[in-house]
Coordinates of C-alpha atoms in Angstrom, one line a residue:
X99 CA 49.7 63.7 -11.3
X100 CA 51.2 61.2 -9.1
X101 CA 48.9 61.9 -6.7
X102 CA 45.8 61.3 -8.4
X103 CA 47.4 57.7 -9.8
X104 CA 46.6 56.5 -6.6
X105 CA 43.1 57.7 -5.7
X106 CA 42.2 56.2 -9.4
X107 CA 43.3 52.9 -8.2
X108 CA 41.9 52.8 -4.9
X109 CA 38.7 54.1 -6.2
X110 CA 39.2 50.8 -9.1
X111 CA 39.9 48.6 -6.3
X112 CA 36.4 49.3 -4.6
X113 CA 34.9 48.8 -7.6
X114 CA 36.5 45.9 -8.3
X115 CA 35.5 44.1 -4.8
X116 CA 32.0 45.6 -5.2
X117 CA 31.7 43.5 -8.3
X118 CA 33.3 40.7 -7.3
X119 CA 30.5 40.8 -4.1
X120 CA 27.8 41.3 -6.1
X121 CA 28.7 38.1 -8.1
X122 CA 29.0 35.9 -5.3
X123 CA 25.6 37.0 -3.9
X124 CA 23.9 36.6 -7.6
X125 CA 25.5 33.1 -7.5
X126 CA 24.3 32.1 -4.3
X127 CA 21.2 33.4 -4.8
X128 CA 21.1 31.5 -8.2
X129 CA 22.2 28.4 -6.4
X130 CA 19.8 29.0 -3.8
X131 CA 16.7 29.4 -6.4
X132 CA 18.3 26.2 -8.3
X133 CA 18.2 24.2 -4.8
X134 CA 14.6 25.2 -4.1
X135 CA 13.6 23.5 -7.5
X136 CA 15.2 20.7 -7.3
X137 CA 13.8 20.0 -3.6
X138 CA 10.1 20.2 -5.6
X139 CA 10.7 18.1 -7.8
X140 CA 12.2 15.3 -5.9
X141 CA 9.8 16.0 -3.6
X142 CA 7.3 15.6 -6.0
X143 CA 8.2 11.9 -6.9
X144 CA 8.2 11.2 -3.7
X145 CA 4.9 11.5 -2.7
X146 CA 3.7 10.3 -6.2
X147 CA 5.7 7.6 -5.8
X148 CA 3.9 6.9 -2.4
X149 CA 0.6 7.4 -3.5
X150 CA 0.8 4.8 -5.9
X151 CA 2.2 2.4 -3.4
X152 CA -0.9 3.7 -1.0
X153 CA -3.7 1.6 -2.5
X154 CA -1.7 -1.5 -2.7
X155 CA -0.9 -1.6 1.0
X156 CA -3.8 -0.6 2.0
X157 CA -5.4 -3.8 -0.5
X158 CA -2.6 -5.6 1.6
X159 CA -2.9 -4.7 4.9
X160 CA -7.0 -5.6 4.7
X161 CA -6.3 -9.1 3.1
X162 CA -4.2 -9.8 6.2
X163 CA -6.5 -8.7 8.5
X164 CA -9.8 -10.8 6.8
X165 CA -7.6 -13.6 5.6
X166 CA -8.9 -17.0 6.4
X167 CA -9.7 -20.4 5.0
X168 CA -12.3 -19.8 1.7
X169 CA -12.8 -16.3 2.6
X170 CA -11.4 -14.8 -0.6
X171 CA -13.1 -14.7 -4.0
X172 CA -13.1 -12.7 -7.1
X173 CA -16.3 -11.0 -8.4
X174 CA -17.7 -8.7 -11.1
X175 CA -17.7 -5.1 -10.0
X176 CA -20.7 -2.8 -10.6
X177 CA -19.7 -1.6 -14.0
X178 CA -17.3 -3.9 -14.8
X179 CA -13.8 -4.5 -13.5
X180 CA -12.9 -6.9 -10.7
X181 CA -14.2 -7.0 -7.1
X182 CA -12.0 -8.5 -4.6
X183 CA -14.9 -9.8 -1.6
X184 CA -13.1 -11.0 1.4
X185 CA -15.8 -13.1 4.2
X186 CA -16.3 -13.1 7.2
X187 CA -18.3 -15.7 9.8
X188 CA -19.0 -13.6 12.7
X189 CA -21.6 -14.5 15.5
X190 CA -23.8 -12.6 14.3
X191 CA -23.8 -13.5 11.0
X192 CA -22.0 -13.5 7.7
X193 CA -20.3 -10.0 6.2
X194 CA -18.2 -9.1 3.2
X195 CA -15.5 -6.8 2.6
X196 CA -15.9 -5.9 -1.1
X197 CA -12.7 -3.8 -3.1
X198 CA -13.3 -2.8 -6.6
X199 CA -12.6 0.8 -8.3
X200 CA -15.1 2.9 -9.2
X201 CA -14.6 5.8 -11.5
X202 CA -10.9 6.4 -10.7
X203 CA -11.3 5.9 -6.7
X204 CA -10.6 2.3 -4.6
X205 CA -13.6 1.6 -2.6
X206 CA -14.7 -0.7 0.0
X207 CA -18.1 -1.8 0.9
X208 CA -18.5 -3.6 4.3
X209 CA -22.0 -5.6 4.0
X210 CA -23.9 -8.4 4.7
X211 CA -23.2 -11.4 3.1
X212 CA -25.2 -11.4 -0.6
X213 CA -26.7 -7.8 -0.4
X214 CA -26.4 -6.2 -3.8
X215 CA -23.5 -3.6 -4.8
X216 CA -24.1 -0.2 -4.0
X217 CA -21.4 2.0 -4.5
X218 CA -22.7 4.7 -2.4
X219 CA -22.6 3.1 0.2
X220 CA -18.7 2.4 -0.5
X221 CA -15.8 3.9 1.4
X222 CA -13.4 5.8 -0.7
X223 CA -9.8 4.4 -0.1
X224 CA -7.3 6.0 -2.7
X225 CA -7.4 7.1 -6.1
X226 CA -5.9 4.8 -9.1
X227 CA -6.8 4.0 -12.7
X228 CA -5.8 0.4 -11.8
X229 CA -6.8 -2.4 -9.8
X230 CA -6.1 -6.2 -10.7
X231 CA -6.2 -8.8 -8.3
X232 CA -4.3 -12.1 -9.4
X233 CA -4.8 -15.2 -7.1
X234 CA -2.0 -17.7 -7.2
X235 CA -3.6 -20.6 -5.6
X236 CA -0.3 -22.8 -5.9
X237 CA 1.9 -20.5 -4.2
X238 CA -1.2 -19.3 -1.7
X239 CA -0.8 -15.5 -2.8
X240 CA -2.6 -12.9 -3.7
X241 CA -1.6 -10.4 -6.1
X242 CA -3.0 -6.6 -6.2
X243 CA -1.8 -4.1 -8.8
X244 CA -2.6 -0.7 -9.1
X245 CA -1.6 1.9 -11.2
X246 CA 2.3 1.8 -11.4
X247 CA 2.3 -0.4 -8.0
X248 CA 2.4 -4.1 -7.7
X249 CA 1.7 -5.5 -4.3
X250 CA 2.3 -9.7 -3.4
X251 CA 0.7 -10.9 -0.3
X252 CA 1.7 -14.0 0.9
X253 CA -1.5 -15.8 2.8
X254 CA -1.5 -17.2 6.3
X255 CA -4.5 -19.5 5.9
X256 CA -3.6 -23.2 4.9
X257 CA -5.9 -22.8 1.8
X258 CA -7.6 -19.4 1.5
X259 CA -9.3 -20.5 -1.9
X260 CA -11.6 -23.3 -0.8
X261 CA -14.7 -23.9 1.2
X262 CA -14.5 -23.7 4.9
X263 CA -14.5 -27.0 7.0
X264 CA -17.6 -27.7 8.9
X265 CA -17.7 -27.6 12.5
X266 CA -18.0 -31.8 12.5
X267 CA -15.2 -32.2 10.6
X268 CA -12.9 -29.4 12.5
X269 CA -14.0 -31.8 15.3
X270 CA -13.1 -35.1 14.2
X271 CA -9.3 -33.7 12.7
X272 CA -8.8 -32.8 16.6
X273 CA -9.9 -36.2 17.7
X274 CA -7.4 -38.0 15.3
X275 CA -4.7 -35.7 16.1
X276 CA -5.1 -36.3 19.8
X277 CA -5.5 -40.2 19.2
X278 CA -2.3 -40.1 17.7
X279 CA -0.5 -38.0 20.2
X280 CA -1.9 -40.7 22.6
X281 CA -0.7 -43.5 20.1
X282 CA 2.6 -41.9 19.9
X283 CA 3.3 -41.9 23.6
X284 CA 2.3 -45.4 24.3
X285 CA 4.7 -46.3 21.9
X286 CA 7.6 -44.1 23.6
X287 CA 7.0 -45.9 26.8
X288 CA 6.9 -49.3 25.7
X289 CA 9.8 -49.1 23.4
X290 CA 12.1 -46.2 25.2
X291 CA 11.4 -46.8 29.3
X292 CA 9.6 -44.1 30.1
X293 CA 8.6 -40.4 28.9
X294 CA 10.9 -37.2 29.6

């Protein structure tokens, strides 16, 4: 009987590190399944997350490149809504750069100057339920939400909201300002001796 006493407990032993095996691979595969879920889902946010933020930079990145003095309004778009029209005065004439959403997509038309909406004509940029445009004159921004995303862009032009200056008058603000530069140096060599 002593004899078999020993077989019964090497034969438990195997057993018992079997087990304990098996339970570390069940755990790490457990873990492992865990780990892969969790990577969706934060994956997940993430690119929701950047989609949303999508259709306000995009908004933003075209205001900066069409921003310039009374080149931004806001109209009525086809079927209601807002329509953010951005001009430009090219050589060859007079164009608009129209945003506005239209059934659950951002579009953009690029058109002459005062040809009607048309919205097959239009240029899907990203989808969204929302798009607000909010122009702060004061503070010379522009602000664009959409859906959960809410975008501030900060104009360049001197006053974006009003009507452009005429050619005559872009003409006679260079004069003055060179007058005065003239003005200003007489001055520094009658009172200081010279120029540097």
């Amino acid at each position: 009987m002593s004899a078999r006493a020993p077989k019964t407990r090497g034969a438990a032993q195997h057993v018992f590190t079997a087990a304990l095996f098996l339970l570390f691979v069940t755990a790490l595969l457990l873990a492992l399944v865990a780990g892969v879920g969790v990577y969706r889902r934060v994956h997940a946010a993430g690119a929701a997350a950047r989609d949303a933020r999508l259709a306000g930079a995009l908004v933003a990145n075209i205001v900066r490149s069409k921003d310039a003095t009374g080149a931004i309004r806001l109209e009525e778009a086809p079927g209601g809504g807002q329509s953010l029209v951005m001009t430009e005065r090219l050589a060859s004439g007079t164009f608009e750069t129209r945003l506005y959403l239209q059934d659950g997509t951002l579009v953009e038309e690029y058109v002459p100057a005062d040809t009607p909406y048309d919205p097959a004509r239009a240029t899907e940029l990203a989808q969204t339920a929302c798009f607000e445009v909010a122009l702060d004159v004061a503070a010379g921004a522009l602000t664009i939400t959409t859906d959960d995303a809410s975008t501030r862009v900060a104009l360049r032009s001197a006053d974006p909201f009003e009507a452009p200056a005429t050619a005559a008058e872009n003409a006679s603000a260079d004069e003055s300002v060179a007058a005065a530069a003239r003005a200003a140096g007489a001055a520094g060599v009658l009172a200081g001796g010279g120029v540097a």
